[in-house]
C-alpha cells in the first residue's frame, strides 16, 4: 500500500486556485471539441431507431435509400458480424453482461439500432431514414419491472451471456445480489421497533451540454482513428478491437475537450457505429445524437424501488438494516450489477451495525437503457436510507440529527459491507482512516440554522429543514489504476502525458498542479496531454471518482522518479550527495553556493549529460477511502398548491485535501444543481408501450440558474493517508444527499412524506391531501 | 435545423401582408423567432416583421395603452408605461416568460399569434379587456382578444398581421394580480390565473378572471366573474370568494398530460382564483406571492 503522507516538495502548487488549464481556449470558443473539426470527405451518419419497444427485425430493404443521391452506405444486422459484448466502459473482464451486438436482430427499446445510414450531408442522411423499409415482428413490450420479473414467456434477451453472469435465456433478470452480514431476520425480532417503507426513484438523464458525438477515419497508415467525446478511451480501444476484429495496435482513440459526461460517456454509445461505417466506406464518418436521441437512446440513471427495513432500540441504536432493491436496467445490462451494487455498498455503511442485508434484483425491460450516471447507484440508495432515517426518528420520537449522530460511521470503523461486495466480485475490506463527517455535520447545521429555523416568508407558506448524510468512494479499490509519463524540456518545462480523462471536471489542471508540486516548478511550466491511446499511457478513465486520487498517485510517483533522476544529474555536476538536492521555485540547489535554475539543469541534462529526464509510473490503490458529505435544505412549501421553494442549500464536504479548492467547490455545486432536478422535477416519462413522452428540454426539465437556491458550500479538509497530498474524491458524493435532504425538509414543513421523487407540485399536493385524510 | 428557402424583409405593415399573400406556396411571419425555431414549420418563405414600425409602446392622448405587436417581452417588462398600468400586470407576465435572452427577442405578437393555451401574456391581457388590431393589405380591424384565439395554435388571422394590442385607459386603474404554476422556474405553465377588479368606492365594478393552460385556448371564467362583478366589497367574504373560485374551476376544461393531471389543474384554478381575488380586494397587487424563484424582470 502506498501512503502519500508528507510527500510535499517545495512551493505551493497544490491547494490553490490556479487558472484552469483549458479555461482560455474554452472561453474563446477555440475548436477544441470533437465536432469542431471535420476531416475532409467526411460522411454523416444517422441511426434508424426502432419504432417498437420490442420487435424482431426480420428484413431491411435499403434499396430506396441507397438510390437517393448522396447516400453512400446503409448497414443493418445481416451485414455485421454479431460478436457479443457489453457497451459499458469498464475494466476487463467487465462485470456487465455480454448481451449486446453492434447491430441487433431484435429491437429491445424504442430507438434501438435498426439500420445505420451514411451520406454526404446530414439532410440526405435524415431523408434516407424515411426510405428504409423494415419488416418487424412486433413482440409484447415489457415496460414494468414486476411484469418483467414474473414472465419467462417473453424474454428481452434470449441468448445467454457467454460468461454466465446474467440470466439471459432463462429469465429477465440482468443481475442479482444477495449479501448479508450477521442475521437480519433474527435480529429484527429482538428490536424495540421495526420500520419498513418503500421508496421509488425515477429514470433521469445526465443531460450533459455536449451530446454524444464521434468522428472516425483511417489515417495514412490505414489505422482506425476515433475522435470522440468519451470518458473511457482505453476501454473503447479494447472493445472496438474485439468487436471489429482489429488489433489494438491499429486503433487510436483520441479524446479532445469534452463538454460533460457524468457517466453517460462511460459507455460506447456510438463509437462502434462510426468505426464500422468508416471500415465499410473507407471514409471519415461522423455521428452526433440529437437531444431527443440522448433522452431515448443514451443512458439513464436506473429507476429503482427500494424497500428499507430497519430494526432499532428505544435509545436509537440501529441493530439491523435491510435494503431490498428492484431496478430497471432497460434494454441492455450496462452497469446493471455494479450500479445496483453501489446502491447498497456506498450507502449502507453510513450506519454500521452487526446485521446488514442487501438484496438486488435488476431486470431487463423494453425501456430506455440505464447505465452509469454520477453517483452510480448511490443517489438512489441515499434517498431511501436518508428518508428512512427520518422516518425511523419519527417512530422513535427522537431527534433526527441525534439519531444520525448516534449511529454514523466513525474514524477507525470498518465498513461492514466492503469485504463482501466489490466490483462484481468479493471486495477488499475498508477501514475509515480519515473522516471529517462530525465537523461537516456541525458546520452544516450552523450554516443552515438547524436550531433557528426561520419563519415562513409569507403567511400561506410553511417552512421546513431537512438533512442527509452521504459517503462514496475514491476509485474502485484494487481495480482502478492509471499511469502518467513526465518528460523534462530544456526550458525547464515539463510534458505530462496521462491516460486520465479530463471531461470538463478539470483533471488536467489538478494533475498539472501535482506534477509541478513534486518537481518544485510552477504550475504554468506543465503542459498536459491527456487521453490519446497512441501517445499517453493507460488509465481506466474518468469514473468512480477516481482521477485525482488514483491517477494523481501515478503523476506524483512519475514526478518523484524524474526528480530522483534530476537529483542524480545535479549531484554529479556539482559533486554533492544526491540526497541533499533540493527542488523548489523552479530552482535546484544543494546548499547556498550550488544552485541552478530548472531550465539550466534541463539544458545540462540534455546537452552535457546527454540523457532525457523522463519517467512513467503507474498507480493503483487497494483502498477506496470514502469522502463524506452532510447536506442541508431549507425549503418553503405552499400547502395548497404543492409548490416547493428551495431557499437555501448547504453542503459540507470532506473530500480530503482539496488540490484546487475552487474546482472542488464547483464539483459540489454542480452536483447539487443536478440533484435539485432529481429531487424536484426531472423524470424521463415512459408510457406502457415504451415510448418516451418528454424527449426534449421543453418537457424534460433540468434545473436552470433560476432554480438555484442560495448555495453554501463548505470544504472540510482531512488528510487521507492513502491519497496523494491526502486527497479523496469530490465528484460524486455531493449528488447523493440533496434529494433526501430536500424531501426531508418538505416533510418537516408540511408533514407529508414523499416516498417518490421528483417532488413535483402535484405529487406534493396529493401527498399533503393524503396525509391530511 | 430549419432550412429557410426565402427570407423576405418587410418595410411596412402593408408590404408585410402583401409579401405574405404573394406566394408561391406557404409563408409565415417571423418576429423574434423564439417560437418558430422551437418547432420550425414547413414553409416556402418567411416574412420578417421587425422593421415595419410595430415595436412601439405608447399612451394615446386619452390614456389608452398601445403595445405594438413587435415590442419585445423585455421592453414590456421594463417600460414604465406598462409597469405603471393596472399594477404592472402585463409587465409582470412578460417578466416571467422564459429567461432574459429569450425575452430580449421574443415579442408580444409572437406570444399571442403562436396561440398556445399556455401563452403567458394572454391571461393578463384578457383580464384587462385587451383589444387586438389586425391589418390586411389595405384594411384594419379590431376585435376583443377573447375572439382572437380559435383553438390550440389557431387564431382568426388567416394570413393577416397582428399590429398591436390596446388596453383602455379605464383598465389601467384596475387592481390586478396573477399567478402561474410551473414545475421548474423555466417551464410551460401548468396553470395560469389573472384577476383584475375595478374598485369603485365600496363596490367592485368590472371583474375579470382569466385562465391559461386549462382549456384549448386562454379563456375568461365569466360565470365566476358574474358572482363578483358589481358586488359590494363588504359582501365578498371568504365564502363568496370560495364560491366564485369553485365556479371558475368548473368553467375550465383542463386535460391530463405528463406535466400534470386535469384534476390538479382544475383544483389549482380554484385555489389561485380564491387567493388572487382575496389579495386584490385586500389591495395587494403582488403578482407572485412567495415565489421569488420565478425570476425578475431584470
Ligand atoms: C427557452 C424558451 C423559453 C420560453 N418560455 C416561455 C414562457 O415562459 N412563456 C411563454 O408564454 N412563452 C415562452 N416561450 C415561447 C416564446 O418565446 C414566446 O411565445 C414569444 O413571445 C414568441 O415571440 P416571438 O417574437 O419569438 O415569436 P415568433 O417565433 O417570431 O413567432 C411565433 C408565431 O407567431 C407568428 N407571428 C409572430 N408575430 C406575428 C404577428 N405580428 N402577426 C401575425 N403572426 C405573427 C409567427 O408566424 C409564428 O407562427 C419560450 C421560448 C423559449 C425558446
mmCIF file of N, CA, C and O in Angstrom, chain A residues 606-642:
data_model
loop_
_atom_site.group_PDB
_atom_site.id
_atom_site.type_symbol
_atom_site.label_atom_id
_atom_site.label_comp_id
_atom_site.label_asym_id
_atom_site.label_seq_id
_atom_site.Cartn_x
_atom_site.Cartn_y
_atom_site.Cartn_z
ATOM 1 N N UNK A 606 20.244 17.550 -21.093
ATOM 2 C CA UNK A 606 20.036 17.188 -22.490
ATOM 3 C C UNK A 606 21.304 17.328 -23.325
ATOM 4 O O UNK A 606 21.564 16.522 -24.203
ATOM 5 N N UNK A 607 22.124 18.375 -23.033
ATOM 6 C CA UNK A 607 23.254 18.634 -23.932
ATOM 7 C C UNK A 607 24.611 18.247 -23.365
ATOM 8 O O UNK A 607 25.544 18.014 -24.124
ATOM 9 N N UNK A 608 24.745 18.149 -22.048
ATOM 10 C CA UNK A 608 26.036 17.753 -21.475
ATOM 11 C C UNK A 608 25.961 16.303 -20.997
ATOM 12 O O UNK A 608 26.725 15.451 -21.441
ATOM 13 N N UNK A 609 24.981 16.022 -20.118
ATOM 14 C CA UNK A 609 24.851 14.650 -19.613
ATOM 15 C C UNK A 609 24.250 13.737 -20.674
ATOM 16 O O UNK A 609 24.382 12.519 -20.613
ATOM 17 N N UNK A 610 23.646 14.337 -21.679
ATOM 18 C CA UNK A 610 23.020 13.606 -22.775
ATOM 19 C C UNK A 610 22.084 12.502 -22.282
ATOM 20 O O UNK A 610 22.241 11.324 -22.579
ATOM 21 N N UNK A 611 21.163 12.918 -21.480
ATOM 22 C CA UNK A 611 20.105 11.991 -21.054
ATOM 23 C C UNK A 611 18.777 12.737 -20.992
ATOM 24 O O UNK A 611 18.736 13.931 -20.747
ATOM 25 N N UNK A 612 17.712 12.029 -21.273
ATOM 26 C CA UNK A 612 16.361 12.611 -21.227
ATOM 27 C C UNK A 612 15.748 12.319 -19.872
ATOM 28 O O UNK A 612 15.384 11.184 -19.578
ATOM 29 N N UNK A 613 15.642 13.328 -19.016
ATOM 30 C CA UNK A 613 14.927 13.080 -17.762
ATOM 31 C C UNK A 613 13.448 12.789 -18.082
ATOM 32 O O UNK A 613 12.780 13.613 -18.702
ATOM 33 N N UNK A 614 13.014 11.621 -17.733
ATOM 34 C CA UNK A 614 11.631 11.211 -18.029
ATOM 35 C C UNK A 614 11.301 10.007 -17.189
ATOM 36 O O UNK A 614 12.189 9.235 -16.806
ATOM 37 N N UNK A 615 10.039 9.845 -16.880
ATOM 38 C CA UNK A 615 9.630 8.664 -16.113
ATOM 39 C C UNK A 615 8.167 8.366 -16.375
ATOM 40 O O UNK A 615 7.372 9.264 -16.642
ATOM 41 N N UNK A 616 7.841 7.090 -16.301
ATOM 42 C CA UNK A 616 6.450 6.655 -16.361
ATOM 43 C C UNK A 616 6.165 5.860 -15.098
ATOM 44 O O UNK A 616 6.984 5.037 -14.699
ATOM 45 N N UNK A 617 5.061 6.140 -14.482
ATOM 46 C CA UNK A 617 4.707 5.380 -13.286
ATOM 47 C C UNK A 617 3.222 5.029 -13.315
ATOM 48 O O UNK A 617 2.426 5.712 -13.956
ATOM 49 N N UNK A 618 2.908 3.962 -12.641
ATOM 50 C CA UNK A 618 1.519 3.511 -12.550
ATOM 51 C C UNK A 618 1.081 3.559 -11.105
ATOM 52 O O UNK A 618 1.901 3.434 -10.199
ATOM 53 N N UNK A 619 -0.215 3.709 -10.905
ATOM 54 C CA UNK A 619 -0.697 3.689 -9.529
ATOM 55 C C UNK A 619 -2.068 3.040 -9.436
ATOM 56 O O UNK A 619 -2.930 3.267 -10.268
ATOM 57 N N UNK A 620 -2.198 2.209 -8.432
ATOM 58 C CA UNK A 620 -3.466 1.565 -8.129
ATOM 59 C C UNK A 620 -3.600 1.598 -6.623
ATOM 60 O O UNK A 620 -2.584 1.590 -5.926
ATOM 61 N N UNK A 621 -4.805 1.688 -6.119
ATOM 62 C CA UNK A 621 -4.970 1.682 -4.673
ATOM 63 C C UNK A 621 -5.862 0.523 -4.266
ATOM 64 O O UNK A 621 -6.878 0.269 -4.911
ATOM 65 N N UNK A 622 -5.450 -0.169 -3.240
ATOM 66 C CA UNK A 622 -6.312 -1.220 -2.705
ATOM 67 C C UNK A 622 -7.360 -0.657 -1.763
ATOM 68 O O UNK A 622 -8.146 -1.392 -1.185
ATOM 69 N N UNK A 623 -7.325 0.652 -1.617
ATOM 70 C CA UNK A 623 -8.334 1.280 -0.777
ATOM 71 C C UNK A 623 -9.201 2.186 -1.624
ATOM 72 O O UNK A 623 -8.811 2.601 -2.714
ATOM 73 N N UNK A 624 -10.351 2.487 -1.113
ATOM 74 C CA UNK A 624 -11.229 3.461 -1.746
ATOM 75 C C UNK A 624 -11.827 4.297 -0.631
ATOM 76 O O UNK A 624 -12.961 4.107 -0.215
ATOM 77 N N UNK A 625 -11.009 5.211 -0.105
ATOM 78 C CA UNK A 625 -11.470 5.940 1.084
ATOM 79 C C UNK A 625 -12.697 6.786 0.771
ATOM 80 O O UNK A 625 -12.725 7.480 -0.249
ATOM 81 N N UNK A 626 -13.713 6.710 1.614
ATOM 82 C CA UNK A 626 -14.923 7.469 1.313
ATOM 83 C C UNK A 626 -14.791 8.952 1.620
ATOM 84 O O UNK A 626 -14.371 9.316 2.719
ATOM 85 N N UNK A 627 -15.146 9.811 0.665
ATOM 86 C CA UNK A 627 -15.408 11.196 1.007
ATOM 87 C C UNK A 627 -16.771 11.237 1.700
ATOM 88 O O UNK A 627 -17.611 10.356 1.488
ATOM 89 N N UNK A 628 -16.970 12.240 2.532
ATOM 90 C CA UNK A 628 -18.235 12.341 3.275
ATOM 91 C C UNK A 628 -18.901 13.678 2.996
ATOM 92 O O UNK A 628 -18.224 14.677 2.725
ATOM 93 N N UNK A 629 -20.228 13.683 3.081
ATOM 94 C CA UNK A 629 -20.952 14.939 2.922
ATOM 95 C C UNK A 629 -22.101 15.002 3.920
ATOM 96 O O UNK A 629 -22.763 13.997 4.181
ATOM 97 N N UNK A 630 -22.295 16.178 4.479
ATOM 98 C CA UNK A 630 -23.502 16.450 5.262
ATOM 99 C C UNK A 630 -24.203 17.582 4.523
ATOM 100 O O UNK A 630 -23.617 18.639 4.298
ATOM 101 N N UNK A 631 -25.442 17.333 4.092
ATOM 102 C CA UNK A 631 -26.138 18.305 3.254
ATOM 103 C C UNK A 631 -27.483 18.683 3.874
ATOM 104 O O UNK A 631 -28.151 17.849 4.490
ATOM 105 N N UNK A 632 -27.840 19.934 3.680
ATOM 106 C CA UNK A 632 -28.979 20.509 4.401
ATOM 107 C C UNK A 632 -29.819 21.362 3.461
ATOM 108 O O UNK A 632 -29.286 22.130 2.662
ATOM 109 N N UNK A 633 -31.134 21.236 3.585
ATOM 110 C CA UNK A 633 -32.029 22.029 2.744
ATOM 111 C C UNK A 633 -32.973 22.844 3.618
ATOM 112 O O UNK A 633 -33.447 22.378 4.648
ATOM 113 N N UNK A 634 -33.209 24.061 3.164
ATOM 114 C CA UNK A 634 -34.184 24.951 3.804
ATOM 115 C C UNK A 634 -35.226 25.240 2.729
ATOM 116 O O UNK A 634 -34.908 25.834 1.707
ATOM 117 N N UNK A 635 -36.450 24.761 2.945
ATOM 118 C CA UNK A 635 -37.473 24.932 1.912
ATOM 119 C C UNK A 635 -38.698 25.650 2.474
ATOM 120 O O UNK A 635 -38.928 25.662 3.678
ATOM 121 N N UNK A 636 -39.448 26.220 1.535
ATOM 122 C CA UNK A 636 -40.800 26.634 1.867
ATOM 123 C C UNK A 636 -41.740 25.888 0.942
ATOM 124 O O UNK A 636 -41.429 25.679 -0.236
ATOM 125 N N UNK A 637 -42.862 25.477 1.500
ATOM 126 C CA UNK A 637 -43.840 24.725 0.722
ATOM 127 C C UNK A 637 -45.163 25.479 0.781
ATOM 128 O O UNK A 637 -45.550 25.985 1.832
ATOM 129 N N UNK A 638 -45.804 25.544 -0.375
ATOM 130 C CA UNK A 638 -47.149 26.102 -0.415
ATOM 131 C C UNK A 638 -48.107 24.920 -0.293
ATOM 132 O O UNK A 638 -48.258 24.149 -1.234
ATOM 133 N N UNK A 639 -48.736 24.753 0.851
ATOM 134 C CA UNK A 639 -49.509 23.522 1.050
ATOM 135 C C UNK A 639 -50.743 23.429 0.154
ATOM 136 O O UNK A 639 -51.243 22.337 -0.083
ATOM 137 N N UNK A 640 -51.210 24.548 -0.341
ATOM 138 C CA UNK A 640 -52.395 24.489 -1.189
ATOM 139 C C UNK A 640 -52.069 24.149 -2.639
ATOM 140 O O UNK A 640 -52.912 23.624 -3.361
ATOM 141 N N UNK A 641 -50.859 24.469 -3.081
ATOM 142 C CA UNK A 641 -50.500 24.186 -4.472
ATOM 143 C C UNK A 641 -49.465 23.068 -4.591
ATOM 144 O O UNK A 641 -49.266 22.527 -5.671
ATOM 145 N N UNK A 642 -48.796 22.758 -3.500
ATOM 146 C CA UNK A 642 -47.750 21.742 -3.550
ATOM 147 C C UNK A 642 -46.423 22.259 -4.080
ATOM 148 O O UNK A 642 -45.477 21.496 -4.251
#
